[in-house]
Amino acid sequence: MKIASAGKIRDERGFDIVIYAVSTLVVLIILYPLIFIVSASFSDPALVMNGSMWLWPKGFTFQAYHEILQYKDVWSGYRNTILYTLLGTCINMLLTCLAAYPLSRKDLPGRNVFMFIITFTMFFNGGLIPTYLLVKSLHMVHTVWALVIPNAIATYHLIVMRTYFQTGIPWELQEAATIDGCSNSGMLLRIILPLSKPMIAVIVLFYTVGHWNAFFNALIYLDKQEMYPLQLILRQILIMNQTGFMGDSFGMTEKLLLAESMKYALIIVASVPVLLIYPFVQRHFVQGVMIGSIKG
């Protein structure tokens, strides 16, 4: 018995060693590009391009950030993106919750028909031109509403939240609340949503990141630069720098090198706010994304 137990312990230790080794390798593979981008944004672009810089910064410089942050439209882009993200996420969550709750109830007549229609939109849509004509006919072109209303509900997020309401919250609890006289609105506000904090945190993160990174709708629907989101402003800066319109203080070679360094700095400037938000929802993230994988 002792020999068998010792052999089992050795097998478990060997398995743990393999798991830790594989996990460490995966972490290194994921972290290296991130570290490289941060280091490259602070390094001499000539050293980055010739391969001298491969992990830590070399020829430390803030030149790329100086060129980006002195561009006044970056700050207006930040302001606009924060506005669009907050407004859009609030609209997304309001409509997603209001749609997911009734679709999760067993006593909703025709809910399978509604789910089929909603799921159908994941695979088929009107296309870019009909969508633009619809937005234009609703007089939303050149307004903030063109960025937040057409994508007010993401079908996948709606399905995930509806599934959580169905499987994560006992139906018996809802029946008991109904017997006690709780209305549907009271059920949603007092029982469903407070018990769905992990899922809500995950969906909020998904919607927030989507709005923060969005630029295509702004490119189509907005015509005033003062309304452009951050991603569109950063795109313009990179294009202007690569074509030589950022000023006359550098020669062509220096501008090409600066453009190379600015590509990395732009990634950092655009990503920092999302990276700052992530730790606050990280503790809910694993529980939220695992919804539906385990059934008790």
Short mmCIF file of C-alpha atoms in Angstrom, two decimals, residues 117-132 134 150-151 153 155 216 221:
data_model
loop_
_atom_site.label_atom_id
_atom_site.label_comp_id
_atom_site.label_asym_id
_atom_site.label_seq_id
_atom_site.Cartn_x
_atom_site.Cartn_y
_atom_site.Cartn_z
CA ILE A 117 -35.61 35.66 -34.98
CA ILE A 118 -32.92 37.13 -32.74
CA THR A 119 -30.42 34.37 -33.53
CA PHE A 120 -31.12 34.80 -37.24
CA THR A 121 -29.60 38.29 -37.06
CA MET A 122 -26.25 36.78 -36.04
CA PHE A 123 -25.84 35.25 -39.48
CA PHE A 124 -27.76 37.56 -41.80
CA ASN A 125 -28.02 41.35 -41.92
CA GLY A 126 -28.96 44.06 -44.38
CA GLY A 127 -25.40 45.04 -45.25
CA LEU A 128 -23.54 48.32 -45.08
CA ILE A 129 -25.50 50.40 -47.60
CA PRO A 130 -29.04 49.52 -46.35
CA THR A 131 -27.84 50.10 -42.78
CA TYR A 132 -26.46 53.51 -43.71
CA LEU A 134 -31.69 53.38 -42.43
CA PRO A 150 -27.43 50.64 -34.40
CA ASN A 151 -25.41 48.29 -32.16
CA ILE A 153 -27.83 44.94 -28.52
CA THR A 155 -27.02 39.11 -30.13
CA PHE A 216 -15.60 52.08 -38.40
CA TYR A 221 -21.37 58.38 -39.97
#
